[in-house]
Coordinates of C-alpha atoms and ligand atoms in Angstrom, one line a residue:
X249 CA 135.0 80.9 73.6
X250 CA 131.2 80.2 73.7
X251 CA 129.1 82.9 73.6
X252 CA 125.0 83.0 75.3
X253 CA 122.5 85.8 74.6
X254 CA 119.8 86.5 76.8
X255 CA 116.7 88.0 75.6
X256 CA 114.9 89.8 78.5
X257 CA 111.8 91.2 76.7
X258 CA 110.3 93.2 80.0
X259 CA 107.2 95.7 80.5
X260 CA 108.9 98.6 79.7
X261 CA 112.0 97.5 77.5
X262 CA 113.9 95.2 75.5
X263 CA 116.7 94.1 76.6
X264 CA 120.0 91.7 74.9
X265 CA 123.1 91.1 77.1
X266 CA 125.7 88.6 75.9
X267 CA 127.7 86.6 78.3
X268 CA 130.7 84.5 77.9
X269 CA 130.8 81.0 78.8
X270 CA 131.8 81.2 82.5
X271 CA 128.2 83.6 82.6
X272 CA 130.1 87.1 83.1
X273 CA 128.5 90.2 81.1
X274 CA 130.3 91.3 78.0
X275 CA 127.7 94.1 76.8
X276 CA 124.0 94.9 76.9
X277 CA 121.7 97.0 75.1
X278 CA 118.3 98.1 75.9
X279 CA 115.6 99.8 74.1
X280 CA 112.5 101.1 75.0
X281 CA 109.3 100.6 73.6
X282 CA 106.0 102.6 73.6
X283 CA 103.5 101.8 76.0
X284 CA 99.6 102.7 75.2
X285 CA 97.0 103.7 77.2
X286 CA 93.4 103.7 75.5
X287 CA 91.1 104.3 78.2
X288 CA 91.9 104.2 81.8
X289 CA 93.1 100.7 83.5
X290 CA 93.4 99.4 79.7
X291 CA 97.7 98.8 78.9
X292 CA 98.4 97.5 75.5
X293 CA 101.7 97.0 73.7
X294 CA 102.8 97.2 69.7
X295 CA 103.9 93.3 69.6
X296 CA 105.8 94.0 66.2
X297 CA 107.4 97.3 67.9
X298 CA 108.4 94.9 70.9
X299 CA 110.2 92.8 68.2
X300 CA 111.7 95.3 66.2
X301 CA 113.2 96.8 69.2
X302 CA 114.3 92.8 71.0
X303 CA 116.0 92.3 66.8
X304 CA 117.3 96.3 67.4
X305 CA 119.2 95.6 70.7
X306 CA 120.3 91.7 69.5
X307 CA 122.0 93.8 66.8
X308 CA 123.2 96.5 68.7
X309 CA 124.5 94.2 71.4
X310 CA 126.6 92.5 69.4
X311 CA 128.3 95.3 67.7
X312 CA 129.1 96.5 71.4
X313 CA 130.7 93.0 72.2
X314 CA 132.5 93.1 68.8
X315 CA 130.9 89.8 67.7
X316 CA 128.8 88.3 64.8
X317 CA 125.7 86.1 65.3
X318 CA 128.1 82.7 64.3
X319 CA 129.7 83.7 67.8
X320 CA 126.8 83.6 69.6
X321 CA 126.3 79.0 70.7
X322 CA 122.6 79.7 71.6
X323 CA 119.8 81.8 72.9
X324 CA 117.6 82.5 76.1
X325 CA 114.5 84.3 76.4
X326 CA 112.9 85.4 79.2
X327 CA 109.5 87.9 79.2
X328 CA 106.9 89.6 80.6
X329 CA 104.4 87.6 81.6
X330 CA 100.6 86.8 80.5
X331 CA 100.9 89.4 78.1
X332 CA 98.6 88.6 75.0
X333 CA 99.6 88.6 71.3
X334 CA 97.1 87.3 68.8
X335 CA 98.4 87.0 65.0
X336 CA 97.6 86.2 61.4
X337 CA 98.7 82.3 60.7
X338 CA 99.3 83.1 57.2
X339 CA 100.5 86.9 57.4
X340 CA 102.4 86.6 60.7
X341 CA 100.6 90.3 61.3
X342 CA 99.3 90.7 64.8
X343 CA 95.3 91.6 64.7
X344 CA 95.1 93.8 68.1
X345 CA 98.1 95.2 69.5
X346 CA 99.4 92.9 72.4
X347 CA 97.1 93.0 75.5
X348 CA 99.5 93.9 78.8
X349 CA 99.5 91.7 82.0
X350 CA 98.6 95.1 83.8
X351 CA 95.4 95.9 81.9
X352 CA 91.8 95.3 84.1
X353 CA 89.5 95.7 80.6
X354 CA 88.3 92.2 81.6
X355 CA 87.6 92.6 85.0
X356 CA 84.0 92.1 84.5
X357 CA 84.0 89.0 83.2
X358 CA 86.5 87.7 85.5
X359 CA 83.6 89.2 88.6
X360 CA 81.1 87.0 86.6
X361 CA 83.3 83.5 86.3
X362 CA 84.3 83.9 89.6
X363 CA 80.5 84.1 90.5
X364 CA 80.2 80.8 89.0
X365 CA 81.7 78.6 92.2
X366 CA 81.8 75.2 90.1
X367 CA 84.2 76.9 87.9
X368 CA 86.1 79.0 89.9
X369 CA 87.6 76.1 91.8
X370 CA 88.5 73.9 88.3
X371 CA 90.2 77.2 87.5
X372 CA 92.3 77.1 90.4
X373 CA 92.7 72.9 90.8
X374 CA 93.9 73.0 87.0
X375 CA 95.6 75.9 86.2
X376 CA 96.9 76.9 89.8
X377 CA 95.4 80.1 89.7
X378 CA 92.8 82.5 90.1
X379 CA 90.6 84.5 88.0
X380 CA 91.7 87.8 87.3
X381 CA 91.7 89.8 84.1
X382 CA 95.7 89.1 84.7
X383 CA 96.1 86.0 83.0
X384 CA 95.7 85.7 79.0
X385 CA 92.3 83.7 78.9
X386 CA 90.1 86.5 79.2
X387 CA 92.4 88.5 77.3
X388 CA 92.4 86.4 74.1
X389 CA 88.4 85.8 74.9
X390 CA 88.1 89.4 74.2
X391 CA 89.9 90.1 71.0
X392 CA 88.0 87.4 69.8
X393 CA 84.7 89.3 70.5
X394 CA 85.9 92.7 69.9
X395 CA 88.4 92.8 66.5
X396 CA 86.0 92.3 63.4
X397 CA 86.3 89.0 62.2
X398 CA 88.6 87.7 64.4
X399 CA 86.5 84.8 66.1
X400 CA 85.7 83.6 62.4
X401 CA 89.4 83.6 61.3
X402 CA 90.0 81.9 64.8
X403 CA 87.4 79.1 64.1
X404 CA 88.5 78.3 60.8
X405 CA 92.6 77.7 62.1
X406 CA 94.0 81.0 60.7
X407 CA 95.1 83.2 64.1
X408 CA 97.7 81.9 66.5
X409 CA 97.8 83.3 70.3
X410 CA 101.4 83.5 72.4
X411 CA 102.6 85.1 75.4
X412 CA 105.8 87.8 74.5
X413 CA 108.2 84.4 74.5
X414 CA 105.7 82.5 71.6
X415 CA 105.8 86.0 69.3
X416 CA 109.8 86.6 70.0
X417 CA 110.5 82.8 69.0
X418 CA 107.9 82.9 66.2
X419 CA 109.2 86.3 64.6
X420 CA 113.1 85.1 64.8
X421 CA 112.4 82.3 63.2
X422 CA 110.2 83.4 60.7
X423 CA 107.1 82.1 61.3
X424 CA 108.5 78.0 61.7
X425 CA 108.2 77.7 65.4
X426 CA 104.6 78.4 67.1
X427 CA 105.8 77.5 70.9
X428 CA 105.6 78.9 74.4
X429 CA 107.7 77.3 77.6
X430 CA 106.1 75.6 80.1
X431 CA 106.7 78.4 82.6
X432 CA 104.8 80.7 80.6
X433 CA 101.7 78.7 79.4
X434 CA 100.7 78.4 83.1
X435 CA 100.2 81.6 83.2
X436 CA 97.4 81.5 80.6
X437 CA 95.1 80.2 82.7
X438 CA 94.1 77.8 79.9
X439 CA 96.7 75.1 81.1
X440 CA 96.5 72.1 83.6
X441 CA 99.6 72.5 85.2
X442 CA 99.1 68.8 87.0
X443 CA 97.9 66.9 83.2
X444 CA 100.3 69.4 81.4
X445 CA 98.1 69.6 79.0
X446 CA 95.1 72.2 77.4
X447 CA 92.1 72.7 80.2
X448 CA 89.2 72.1 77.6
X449 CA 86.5 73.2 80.0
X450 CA 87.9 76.5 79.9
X451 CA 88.6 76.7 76.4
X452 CA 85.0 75.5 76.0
X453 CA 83.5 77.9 78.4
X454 CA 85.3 80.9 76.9
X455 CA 85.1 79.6 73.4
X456 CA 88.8 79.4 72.5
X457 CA 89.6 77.1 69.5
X458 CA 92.7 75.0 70.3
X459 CA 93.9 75.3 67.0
X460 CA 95.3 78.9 67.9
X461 CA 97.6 77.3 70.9
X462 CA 101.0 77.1 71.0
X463 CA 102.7 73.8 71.6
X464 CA 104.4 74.0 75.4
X465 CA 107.9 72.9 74.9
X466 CA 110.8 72.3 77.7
X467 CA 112.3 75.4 79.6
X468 CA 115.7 74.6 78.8
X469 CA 116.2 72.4 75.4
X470 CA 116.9 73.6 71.8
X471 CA 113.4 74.2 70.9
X472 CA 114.1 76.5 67.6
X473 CA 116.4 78.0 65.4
X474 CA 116.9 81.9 64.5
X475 CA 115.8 82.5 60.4
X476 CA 119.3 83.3 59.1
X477 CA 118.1 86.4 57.0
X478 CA 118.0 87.8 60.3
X479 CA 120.9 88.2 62.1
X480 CA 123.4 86.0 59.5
X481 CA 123.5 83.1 61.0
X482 CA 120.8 80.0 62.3
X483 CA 121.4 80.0 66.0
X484 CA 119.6 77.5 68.0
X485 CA 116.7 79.0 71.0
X486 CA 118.0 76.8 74.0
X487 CA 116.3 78.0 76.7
X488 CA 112.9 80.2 77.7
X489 CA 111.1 81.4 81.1
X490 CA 108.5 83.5 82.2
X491 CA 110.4 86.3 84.1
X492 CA 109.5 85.1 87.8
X493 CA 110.7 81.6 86.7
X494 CA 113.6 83.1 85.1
X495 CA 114.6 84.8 88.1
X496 CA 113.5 81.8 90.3
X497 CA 116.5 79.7 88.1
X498 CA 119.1 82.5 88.0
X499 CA 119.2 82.2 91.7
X500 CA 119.7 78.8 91.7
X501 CA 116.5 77.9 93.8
X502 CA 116.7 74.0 92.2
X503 CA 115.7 72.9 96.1
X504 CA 112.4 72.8 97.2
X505 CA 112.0 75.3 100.0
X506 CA 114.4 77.7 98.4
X507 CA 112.8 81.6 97.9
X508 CA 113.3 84.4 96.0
X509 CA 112.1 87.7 95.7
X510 CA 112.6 90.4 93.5
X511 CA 112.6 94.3 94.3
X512 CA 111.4 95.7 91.6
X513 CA 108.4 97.8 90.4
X514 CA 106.2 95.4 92.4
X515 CA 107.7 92.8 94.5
X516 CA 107.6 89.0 93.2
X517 CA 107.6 86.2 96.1
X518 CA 108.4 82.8 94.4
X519 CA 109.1 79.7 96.3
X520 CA 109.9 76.5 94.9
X521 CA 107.4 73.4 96.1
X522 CA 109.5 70.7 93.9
X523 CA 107.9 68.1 91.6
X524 CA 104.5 69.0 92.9
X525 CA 102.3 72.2 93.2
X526 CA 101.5 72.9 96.9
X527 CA 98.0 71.4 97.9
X528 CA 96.3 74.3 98.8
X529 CA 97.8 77.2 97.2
X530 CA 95.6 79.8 99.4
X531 CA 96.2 83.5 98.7
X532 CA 99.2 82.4 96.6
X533 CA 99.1 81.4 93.4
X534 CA 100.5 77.9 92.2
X535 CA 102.3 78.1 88.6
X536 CA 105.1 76.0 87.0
X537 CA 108.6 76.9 87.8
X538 CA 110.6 75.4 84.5
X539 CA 110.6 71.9 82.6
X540 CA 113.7 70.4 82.0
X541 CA 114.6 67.3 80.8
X542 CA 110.7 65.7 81.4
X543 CA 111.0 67.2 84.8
X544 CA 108.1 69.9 85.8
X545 CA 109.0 72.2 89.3
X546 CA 106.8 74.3 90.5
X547 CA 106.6 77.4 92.6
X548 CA 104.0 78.9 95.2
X549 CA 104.2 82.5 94.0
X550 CA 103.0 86.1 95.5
X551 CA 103.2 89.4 94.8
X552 CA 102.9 92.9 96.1
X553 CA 101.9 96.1 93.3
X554 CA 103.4 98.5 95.0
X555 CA 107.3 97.7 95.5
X556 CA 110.2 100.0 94.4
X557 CA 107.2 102.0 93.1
X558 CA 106.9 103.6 96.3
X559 CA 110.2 105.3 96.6
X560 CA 109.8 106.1 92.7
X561 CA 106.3 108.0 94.4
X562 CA 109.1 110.0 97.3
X563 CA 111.0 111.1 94.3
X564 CA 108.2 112.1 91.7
X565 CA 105.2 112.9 93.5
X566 CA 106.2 114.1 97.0
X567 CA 109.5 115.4 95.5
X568 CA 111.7 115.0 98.8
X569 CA 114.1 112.5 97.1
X570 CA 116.1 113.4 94.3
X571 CA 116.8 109.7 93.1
X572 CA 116.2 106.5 94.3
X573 CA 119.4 105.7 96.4
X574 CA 119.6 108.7 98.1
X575 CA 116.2 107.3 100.4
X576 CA 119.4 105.2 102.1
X577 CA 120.8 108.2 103.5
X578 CA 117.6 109.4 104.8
X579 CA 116.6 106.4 106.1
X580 CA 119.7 105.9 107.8
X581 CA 119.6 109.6 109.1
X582 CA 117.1 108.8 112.1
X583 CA 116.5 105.4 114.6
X584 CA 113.3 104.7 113.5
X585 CA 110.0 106.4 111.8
X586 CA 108.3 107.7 115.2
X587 CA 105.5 106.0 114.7
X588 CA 105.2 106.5 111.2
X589 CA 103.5 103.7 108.7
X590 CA 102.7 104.1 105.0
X591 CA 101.0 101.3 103.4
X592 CA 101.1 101.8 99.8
X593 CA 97.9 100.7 98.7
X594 CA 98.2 103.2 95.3
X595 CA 96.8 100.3 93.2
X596 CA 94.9 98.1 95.7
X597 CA 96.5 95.4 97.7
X598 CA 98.2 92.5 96.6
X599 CA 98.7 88.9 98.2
X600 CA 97.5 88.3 101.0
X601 CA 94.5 90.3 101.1
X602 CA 93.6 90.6 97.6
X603 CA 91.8 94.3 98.4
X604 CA 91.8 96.0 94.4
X605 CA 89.6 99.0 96.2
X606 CA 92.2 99.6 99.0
X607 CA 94.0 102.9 98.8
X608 CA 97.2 104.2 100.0
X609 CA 97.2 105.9 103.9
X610 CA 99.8 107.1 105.9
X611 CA 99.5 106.6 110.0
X612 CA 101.2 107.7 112.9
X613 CA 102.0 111.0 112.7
X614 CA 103.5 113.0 114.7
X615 CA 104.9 116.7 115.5
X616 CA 108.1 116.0 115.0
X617 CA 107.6 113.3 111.6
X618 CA 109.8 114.4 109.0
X619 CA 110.9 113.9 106.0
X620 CA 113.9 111.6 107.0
X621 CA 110.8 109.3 108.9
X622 CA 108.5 109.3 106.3
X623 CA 111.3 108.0 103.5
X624 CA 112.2 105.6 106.3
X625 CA 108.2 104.2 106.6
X626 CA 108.2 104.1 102.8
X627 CA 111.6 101.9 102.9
X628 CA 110.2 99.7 105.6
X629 CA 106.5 99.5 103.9
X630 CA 108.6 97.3 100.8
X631 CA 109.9 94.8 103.4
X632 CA 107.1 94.8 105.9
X633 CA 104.5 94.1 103.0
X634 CA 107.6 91.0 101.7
X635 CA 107.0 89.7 105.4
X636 CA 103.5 89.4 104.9
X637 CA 103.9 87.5 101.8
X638 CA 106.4 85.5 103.6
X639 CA 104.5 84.4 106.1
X640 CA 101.6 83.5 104.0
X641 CA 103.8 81.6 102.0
X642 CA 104.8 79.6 104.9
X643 CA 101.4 79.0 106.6
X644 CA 100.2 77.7 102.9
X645 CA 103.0 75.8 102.3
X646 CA 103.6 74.3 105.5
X647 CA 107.3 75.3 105.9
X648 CA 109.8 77.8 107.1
X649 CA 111.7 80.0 105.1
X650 CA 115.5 79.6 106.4
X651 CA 116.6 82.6 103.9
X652 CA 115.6 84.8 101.5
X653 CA 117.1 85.4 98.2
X654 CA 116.6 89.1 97.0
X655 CA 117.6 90.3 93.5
X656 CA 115.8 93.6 91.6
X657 CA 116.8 97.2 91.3
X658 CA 115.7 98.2 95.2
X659 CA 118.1 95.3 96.7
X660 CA 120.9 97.6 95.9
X661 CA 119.7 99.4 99.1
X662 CA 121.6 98.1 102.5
X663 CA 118.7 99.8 105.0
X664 CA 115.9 97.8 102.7
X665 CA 118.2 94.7 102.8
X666 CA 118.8 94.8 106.3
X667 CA 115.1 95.5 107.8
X668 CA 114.2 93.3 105.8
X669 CA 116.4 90.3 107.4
X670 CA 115.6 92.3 111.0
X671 CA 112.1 92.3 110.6
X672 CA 111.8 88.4 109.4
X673 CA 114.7 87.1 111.9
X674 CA 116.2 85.3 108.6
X675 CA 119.5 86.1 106.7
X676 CA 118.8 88.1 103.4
X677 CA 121.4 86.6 100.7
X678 CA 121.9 89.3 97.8
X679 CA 124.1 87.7 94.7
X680 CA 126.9 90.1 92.8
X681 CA 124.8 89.7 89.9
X682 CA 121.2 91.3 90.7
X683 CA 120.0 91.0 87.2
X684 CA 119.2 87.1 87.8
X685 CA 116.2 87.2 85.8
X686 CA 118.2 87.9 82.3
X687 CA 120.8 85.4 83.7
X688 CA 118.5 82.5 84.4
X689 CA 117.5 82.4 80.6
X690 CA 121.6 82.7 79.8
X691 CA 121.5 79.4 82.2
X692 CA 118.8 77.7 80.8
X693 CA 120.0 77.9 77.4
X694 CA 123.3 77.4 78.3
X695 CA 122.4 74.1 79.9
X696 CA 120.7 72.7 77.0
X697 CA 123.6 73.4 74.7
X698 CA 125.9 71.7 77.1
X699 CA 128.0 74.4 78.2
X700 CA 127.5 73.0 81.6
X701 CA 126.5 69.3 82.3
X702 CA 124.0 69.6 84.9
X703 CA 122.1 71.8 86.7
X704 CA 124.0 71.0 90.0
X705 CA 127.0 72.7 88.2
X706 CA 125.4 76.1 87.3
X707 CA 125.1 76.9 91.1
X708 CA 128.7 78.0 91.4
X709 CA 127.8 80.8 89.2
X710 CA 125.7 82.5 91.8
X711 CA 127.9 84.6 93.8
X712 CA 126.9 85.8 96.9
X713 CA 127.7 89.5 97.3
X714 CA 126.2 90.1 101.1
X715 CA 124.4 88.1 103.5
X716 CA 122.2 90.6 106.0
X717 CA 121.8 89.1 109.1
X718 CA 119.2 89.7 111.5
X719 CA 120.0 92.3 114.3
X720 CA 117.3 93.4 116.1
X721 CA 115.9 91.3 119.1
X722 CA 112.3 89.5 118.4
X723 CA 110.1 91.5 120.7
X724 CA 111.4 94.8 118.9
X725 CA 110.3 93.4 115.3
X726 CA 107.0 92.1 116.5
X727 CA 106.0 95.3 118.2
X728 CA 107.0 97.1 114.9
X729 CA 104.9 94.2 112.8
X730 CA 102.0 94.6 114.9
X731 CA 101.7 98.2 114.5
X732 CA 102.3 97.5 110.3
X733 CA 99.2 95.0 110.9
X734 CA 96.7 97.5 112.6
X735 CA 98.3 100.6 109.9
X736 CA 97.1 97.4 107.0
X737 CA 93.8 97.2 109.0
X738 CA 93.3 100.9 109.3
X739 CA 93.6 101.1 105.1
X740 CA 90.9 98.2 104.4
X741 CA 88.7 99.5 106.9
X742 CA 88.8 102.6 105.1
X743 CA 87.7 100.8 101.7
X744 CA 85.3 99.8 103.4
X745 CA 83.5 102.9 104.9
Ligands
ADP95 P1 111.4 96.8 87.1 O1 112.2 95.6 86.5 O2 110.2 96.4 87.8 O3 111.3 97.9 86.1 P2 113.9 97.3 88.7 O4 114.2 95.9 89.1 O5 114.7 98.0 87.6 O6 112.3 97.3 88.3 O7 113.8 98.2 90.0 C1 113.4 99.5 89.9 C2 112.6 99.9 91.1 O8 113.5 99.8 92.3 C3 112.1 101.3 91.1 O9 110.8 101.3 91.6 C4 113.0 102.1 92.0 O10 112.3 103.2 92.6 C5 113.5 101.1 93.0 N1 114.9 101.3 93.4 C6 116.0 101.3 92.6 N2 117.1 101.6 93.3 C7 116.7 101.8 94.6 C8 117.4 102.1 95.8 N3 118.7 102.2 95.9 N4 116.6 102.2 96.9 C9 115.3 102.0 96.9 N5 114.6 101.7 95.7 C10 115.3 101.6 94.6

């Protein structure tokens, strides 16, 4: 028996599973790691404690499984995105703890390249994005300016810079490998994603040496082995993804036209355009899907802060739901939310209006709006706010969606699942396994070890647990949209005031 091990290095955690050959779970251990706050709106990580606690679970996960490292054939990683580590060439000691995708400490500077027109639009013809303190470039720009010494050390070829996947493949192999997948260097916003190469206008503009770069290698392919003082044995990195693209892969979306989105925290909208980024990428963003074998996919991808977050808000802030699940019961306790819309603005809006000012607001309320209504308008605010992604996604692409995919902790709940299919008209496909982003690095690395010939023959792993079909009649769910629209209006107009 073959043995993969997924690394899924997220915000929060680290997590290892190991699966057998066929891709079934045999154990997984997590570990959380600390998360630091300086100053408000500023998120940073400890990138060695993000390590020692991947290497921790690796460890622990085998014991759990009963296994040694010689059992496991090879290795996926999958990561938080854009998250910034900058490190000592010679030491391998990080010089400024790891800069989080969440963190706005550049958001100045990203007002003041935006300003600049000319550049603004290479930005997003090259790298597929926009600018927003988000993506690493700025990031990287300002550890540079702000540790002492750093831009000198930069200049003369002694720091390196990688997302989470370039410091967990450089730290397991003891400092040999300095690489990053081609999923997650297009989310630096330093890399042409149609050259596939390093944008030196922006490197130029924010004075990045190229020298700290890591080289972009294939998505799936055995791009590095694991230092053996480690774990006791060398054992080959096969496959690597940004978590998006990882979750993209796990759900077998190898079609273009094929979407996914996740339920999470936030709520991640990819869509894969095929061998091409879309045109005009609009209020989405265009990044690279995976490389595999001298392939490049892309994806048109949105996303919405405020997911699953909102029902975490019921249960800890408004304290009328105990856990999570139980907003199923109350949902499912009344025929609708009389009139009831929450649009949870908490952190600004997301794609498609782009408002970071918006704030959260609550409409429609009535005498007799209760509890049971208002859990129901917080359930319905996940899937109305999916639609609207949705539907940008198809007026910017040019197509129509025929189904969604939906993996992530919230899926688990049948009301979100089936409003969701209700509200868009389209069948909502949810897979036995929800955790597809871990399993679409176990699938990538699988593939380039050979455990399954071709791509085309991973898709029988995806099993399909339930397919919610639409129910409700049109008029119903455009009557409901339209009053989601003019709640959405309601809370920019506000910002605006
Ligand atoms: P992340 O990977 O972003 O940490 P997960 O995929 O683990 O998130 O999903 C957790 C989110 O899903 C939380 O915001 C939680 O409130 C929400 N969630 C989990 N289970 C349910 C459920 N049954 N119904 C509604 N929301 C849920």
């Amino acid at each position: 028996m073959k043995y993969i091990m997924a690394l899924d290095e997220g915000t929060t955690s680290a997590r290892s599973i190991i699966y057998d050959e066929n891709l079934n779970t045999i154990a997984v251990s997590q570990k959380e790691f600390t998360q630091i706050f300086p100053q408000p709106s500023w998120v940073e990580h400890d990138a060695e404690e993000i390590f020692s606690s991947q290497l921790y679970t690796m460890k622990r996960c085998l014991e759990k499984a009963s296994l040694t490292a010689k059992d496991i054939a090879v290795i996926g990683i999958t990561n938080q995105r854009e998250t910034t580590v900058v490190w000592d060439r010679h030491t391998g000691k990080p010089v400024y703890n790891a800069i989080v995708w969440q963190c706005r400490r550049t958001a100045d500077y990203c007002e003041e390249l935006t300003g600049d027109k000319a550049f603004a639009s290479h930005v997003k013809e090259s790298t597929g994005l926009l600018i927003d303190p988000y993506f690493c470039a700025t990031k990287i720009k300002w550890i540079l300016d702000n540790v002492s010494g750093a831009r000198e050390k930069a200049e003369a070829g002694e720091l390196l810079f990688g997302t989470i996947d370039s410091w967990l493949v450089y730290s397991l192999t003891g400092g040999a490998a300095h690489i990053s997948d081609y999923s997650n260097v297009s989310r630096t916003m330093l890399f042409d994603i149609n050259k596939l190469e390093w944008d030196r206008t922006i490197l130029e503009r924010l004075d990045i040496p190229e020298s700290m770069l890591p080289t972009p290698v294939p998505s799936s392919g055995i791009c590095a082995y694991t230092d053996e003082a480690l774990l006791g044995a060398k054992i080959p990195v096969g496959g690597i993804a940004g978590d998006q693209q990882s979750s993209l892969f796990g759900q077998c979306c190898f079609e273009e036209g094929q979407a996914k989105n996740t339920y999470g925290t936030g709520c991640f909208l990819l869509m894969n355009t095929g061998e091409k980024p879309a045109a005009d990428s609009g209020q989405l963003v265009n990044t690279i899907a995976w490389n595999i074998d001298g392939k490049t996919h892309y994806a048109l991808e949105g996303s919405v802060f405020t997911g699953g977050a909102v029902i975490q808000w019921l249960r800890d802030e408004l304290k009328i739901i105990d856990t999570s699940p139980d907003s199923y019961d109350a949902a499912m306790k009344v025929p609708d939310t009389a009139g009831v819309y929450i649009v949870p603005a908490f952190t600004g809006l997301g794609a498609p209006h782009w408002n970071a000012d918006a704030r959260g607001i609550i409409t429609g309320i009535t005498r007799g709006a209760g509890r049971n209504h208002i859990i129901r308008a917080a359930l319905e605010a996940i899937a109305y706010q999916v639609k609207d992604l949705a539907v940008c996604l198809e007026e910017t692409a040019g197509v129509t969606l025929k189904e969604l995919n939906a993996d992530g902790g919230a899926c688990t709940n049948d009301f979100l699942m089936q409003f969701q299919s209700d509200i868009m008209g389209i069948p909502v496909t949810r897979p036995v396994n929800v955790e597809t982003t871990a399993l679409g690095a176990a699938m990538l690395a699988a593939l380039a070890y050979g455990i399954f010939p071709d791509q085309r023959s991973l898709c029988g792993i995806r099993k399909t647990e339930k397919i919610f079909t639409p129910s409700m009649d049109p008029e119903t769910a455009d009557k409901l949209t339209a009053g989601w629209r003019a709640a959405v209006a309601r809370c920019i107009m506000e910002t605006k005031e």
